[in-house]
Amino acid sequence: MATHAQAAAHDDHDHKPHGWRRWVFSTNHKDIGTMYLVFACTMFFVGGTMALVIRAELFQPGLQFVDPQFFNSMTAMHALVMIFGAIMPAWVGLANWMIPMQIGAPDMALPRLNNLSFWILPFAFTLLLGTLFVPGGAPAGGWTMYPPLALQGGDSFPMMIFAIHLMGASSILGAINVVVTIMNMRAPGMNLLKMPLFVWTWLITAYLLVAVMPVLAGAVTMLLTDHFFGTSFFAASGGGDPVMFQHIFWFFGHPEVYIMILPAFGVVSEIIPTFSRKPLFGYESMVYATAAIGFLSFIVWAHHMFTVGMPLAGQLFFMLATMLISVPTGVKIFNWCATMTRGSLSFEPPMLFALAFLFLFTIGGFSGLMLAIVPADFQYQDSYFVVAHFHYVLVPGSLFAIIGAVYYWLPKWVGRMYDQTLAKWHFWLSAIFVNVLFFPQHFLGLAGMPRRIPDYATQFADWNMVSSIGAFGFGFSQLLLPYIVIKCVKAGSKAADRPWDGAHGLEWELPSPAPFHSWETPPSAAIIARGAEH
Amino acid sequence: MTEPREQVKRENARLTARLALMALGSFAFGFALVPLYDVLCAVTGFGDQKSLARASEAAPQAADESRTVTVEFVADLPNVGSWEFRPVLTSMQVHPGKLYETRFVAKNLTGHDTVAQAVPSIAPGSVAGYFHKTECFCFTPQKFSQGEERVLPVRFIVDRALPKHLDRITLAYTFYDQSIRVGQR
Ligand code: HEM
Ligand SMILES: [Cu+2]
């Protein structure tokens, strides 16, 4: 092992290109992974700034800072930037870095495609963010782009559509690459049921992406032709039906939310065993639960549109199917708790983020269950309660898992340990402020405050103020993340090859920092057996 | 050494092609949802709203005097300022089986000659199959000269088979000016 590692470490100086070429023409999974993560972090702060514009305006009732049209642009753009610019690219970046190292492959299966799928993104987001500067302003009809409102967009409309086409192409290419890598590039002896859960969850996520991103592309293409070429898919004047857009959109949209959360399940399933110093409880049931969630995600979409006037049988079906999802989800939560039971726990930053994930994601799951109840949803639909629900599953859910993953694998990536005290500060500030920010939104929603409005009745003032304070606290705390990472890269102390004593998996068998080319010779059966102790 | 590598490359290419095909299939599926949606609406008992825009063959039946159903009329415009559009009566009490007539009034304020099309819809949706229109201004596009105001008749029969629990129906029209493109609305 050591000799292999040294050989690889020696090798890489000769092959690593220098200067800008290294990045622009990169076909190396680690460099591309880094670029994805840096891109995601940048977009996270862009989208975060938009969120702070929203929360500043909502700090008090009345119109203070921005006009309503711009406010609406902020809600639509914040969502588009965070979903397609921050969360999804962050997961693809982590997949790039980790999947080859975890399955004993020298690189992704399709390295040049990999380069393409990353470099599409800057163009897509230049287009999307460019809408902020065109006459008529950025898209303001919500990230869900419902017609007929979305069709009324000005110059920003075609730009938004093309940006979505590009993002979609990028994630489809990325997903194809992930599937091919996992199916064909595993080291001999690394059979499917030995794969780490991060790889498993990404495999299922990638299939979801290939299945639904093209449907979104189709839906926005139909919007485009309705607007410019006189078709009437959704235009009622020509016999189209705007409700049909909602069906097609949510056929993509619901699997999309699982695309953002399944890899998080994978990450948490790696972190919790490591810091419990116990193998994961119920590995196989985790795999099957993930597959079940992936399957069920295709048959629940209409829970986003209970109020459009569906037949009773349809409402019942979608209500029950939605509730069914909480069964495999519950299996997972149970397994994580069982993994920790009688483990020897320690609370390093990755574990803290994983634990917060466990608690707060579950709160989001419960509010989701409330929303799944049709008569209750009639009340909650389009209120702040929905906003609270999806932020609980996405921020302390997906985002905390991403941050946890960065704190977990960073020592392996750069070969240096970060400042753990500071990272714990980052954790506590995030965990406290995220609740100050989003918990009051449950109350606001239950009391009847609608979402996507720049002004509100005065009885909502107090909780909005609390929520805005939480938002600014949360937003500024996140600046610690790039600071901690940069400080680690520049001046961290040397990290061991296995910086967490309970960590298992092939990535920890490599030296730290992971050499530019790893697993050029596949790991031996003994190493795989040691790594796959889950 | 090169042999297995070549083999992996071939297998990668094959799987990539298969996944690309799957992505294309999903794209096509998105469009296939369009006809599928109409079929589903028709068979799930949600009613085929499109049938409202066609003349019905149904002949008047014997009126069921024992039952009274309220039919409400709603007139909508997609934008303000360029048209006037309203029902003459906002609601009527009708007996199932009997033929009735009511009227809407539309006025062209666009400042030029134009053609407009009314698009009907009905609530609750499941009523669509029980609401027969023998005559309606929504069956064909309507020509209006500049400033013209016209009375537009609708003749309808509520089917005797209308489920018993229903006693209120809302018929709505949206009047779309064909000279105004979707994007400008
Ligand atoms: C137990 C699991 C879950 C259930 C039962 C559930 C249920 C629901 C329901 C019924 C709605 C529609 C509410 C409405 O608009 O009236 C909704 C909205 C939403 N959910 Fe979930 N959900 C679950 C998990 C998740 C997860 C894991 C995510 C993402 C990571 C997520 C993200 C969202 C988003 C983004 C929306 C709002 C979309 C929008 O209208 O803009 N949900 N959820
Ligand atoms: Cu959903």
Short mmCIF file of C-alpha atoms and ligand atoms in Angstrom, two decimals, chain A residues 143-144 250 257-258 261 303-304 322 326 361 365 368-369 371-372 377 381-382 386 389-390 393-394 398 451-452, ligand 1:
data_model
loop_
_atom_site.label_atom_id
_atom_site.label_comp_id
_atom_site.label_asym_id
_atom_site.label_seq_id
_atom_site.Cartn_x
_atom_site.Cartn_y
_atom_site.Cartn_z
CA TRP A 143 -38.96 29.22 -9.56
CA THR A 144 -41.90 27.02 -10.52
CA TRP A 250 -43.99 18.57 -10.49
CA VAL A 257 -36.24 17.44 -4.13
CA TYR A 258 -35.05 13.89 -3.54
CA ILE A 261 -31.55 14.99 -0.33
CA HIS A 303 -49.19 16.77 -3.49
CA HIS A 304 -47.86 20.14 -4.67
CA THR A 322 -46.89 10.78 -0.05
CA SER A 326 -42.16 8.47 5.40
CA PHE A 361 -34.43 17.13 8.84
CA GLY A 365 -40.27 15.51 7.46
CA GLY A 368 -44.13 17.49 5.17
CA LEU A 369 -46.48 14.90 6.61
CA LEU A 371 -48.78 19.13 4.29
CA ALA A 372 -49.57 15.73 2.83
CA ASP A 377 -52.93 21.39 2.91
CA GLN A 381 -50.88 25.80 0.54
CA ASP A 382 -48.92 28.85 -0.58
CA VAL A 386 -44.67 25.49 3.11
CA HIS A 389 -41.17 22.94 5.55
CA PHE A 390 -38.91 23.00 2.57
CA VAL A 393 -35.41 19.81 4.69
CA LEU A 394 -33.08 21.79 2.45
CA SER A 398 -29.10 19.09 2.28
CA ARG A 451 -45.52 33.27 0.70
CA ARG A 452 -43.91 35.46 -2.00
C1 HEM C 1 -41.47 12.98 4.63
C2 HEM C 1 -41.13 13.54 3.53
C3 HEM C 1 -41.85 14.71 2.84
C4 HEM C 1 -43.18 14.96 2.70
C5 HEM C 1 -44.33 14.11 3.24
C6 HEM C 1 -43.31 16.19 1.96
C7 HEM C 1 -44.52 16.79 1.59
C8 HEM C 1 -44.63 17.99 0.93
C9 HEM C 1 -45.86 18.57 0.49
C10 HEM C 1 -47.24 17.95 0.68
C11 HEM C 1 -45.57 19.75 -0.13
C12 HEM C 1 -46.55 20.71 -0.80
C13 HEM C 1 -47.00 21.77 0.11
C14 HEM C 1 -47.83 22.81 -0.58
O1 HEM C 1 -47.34 23.45 -1.55
O2 HEM C 1 -48.97 23.00 -0.15
C15 HEM C 1 -44.15 19.92 -0.07
C16 HEM C 1 -43.48 21.02 -0.59
C17 HEM C 1 -42.11 21.04 -0.74
N1 HEM C 1 -41.20 20.11 -0.30
FE1 HEM C 1 -41.64 18.43 0.76
N2 HEM C 1 -42.07 16.67 1.68
C18 HEM C 1 -41.15 15.78 2.19
C19 HEM C 1 -39.79 15.87 2.09
C20 HEM C 1 -39.12 16.84 1.38
C21 HEM C 1 -37.71 16.83 1.11
C22 HEM C 1 -36.74 15.76 1.58
C23 HEM C 1 -37.45 17.93 0.39
C24 HEM C 1 -36.13 18.44 -0.16
C25 HEM C 1 -34.96 18.17 0.25
C26 HEM C 1 -38.67 18.65 0.19
C27 HEM C 1 -38.79 19.84 -0.48
C28 HEM C 1 -39.96 20.49 -0.72
C29 HEM C 1 -40.05 21.73 -1.45
C30 HEM C 1 -38.88 22.48 -2.10
C31 HEM C 1 -41.39 22.09 -1.46
C32 HEM C 1 -42.04 23.35 -2.00
C33 HEM C 1 -41.95 23.60 -3.43
C34 HEM C 1 -42.58 24.91 -3.79
O3 HEM C 1 -43.81 25.01 -3.76
O4 HEM C 1 -41.84 25.86 -4.10
N3 HEM C 1 -39.68 17.96 0.83
N4 HEM C 1 -43.59 18.82 0.57
#
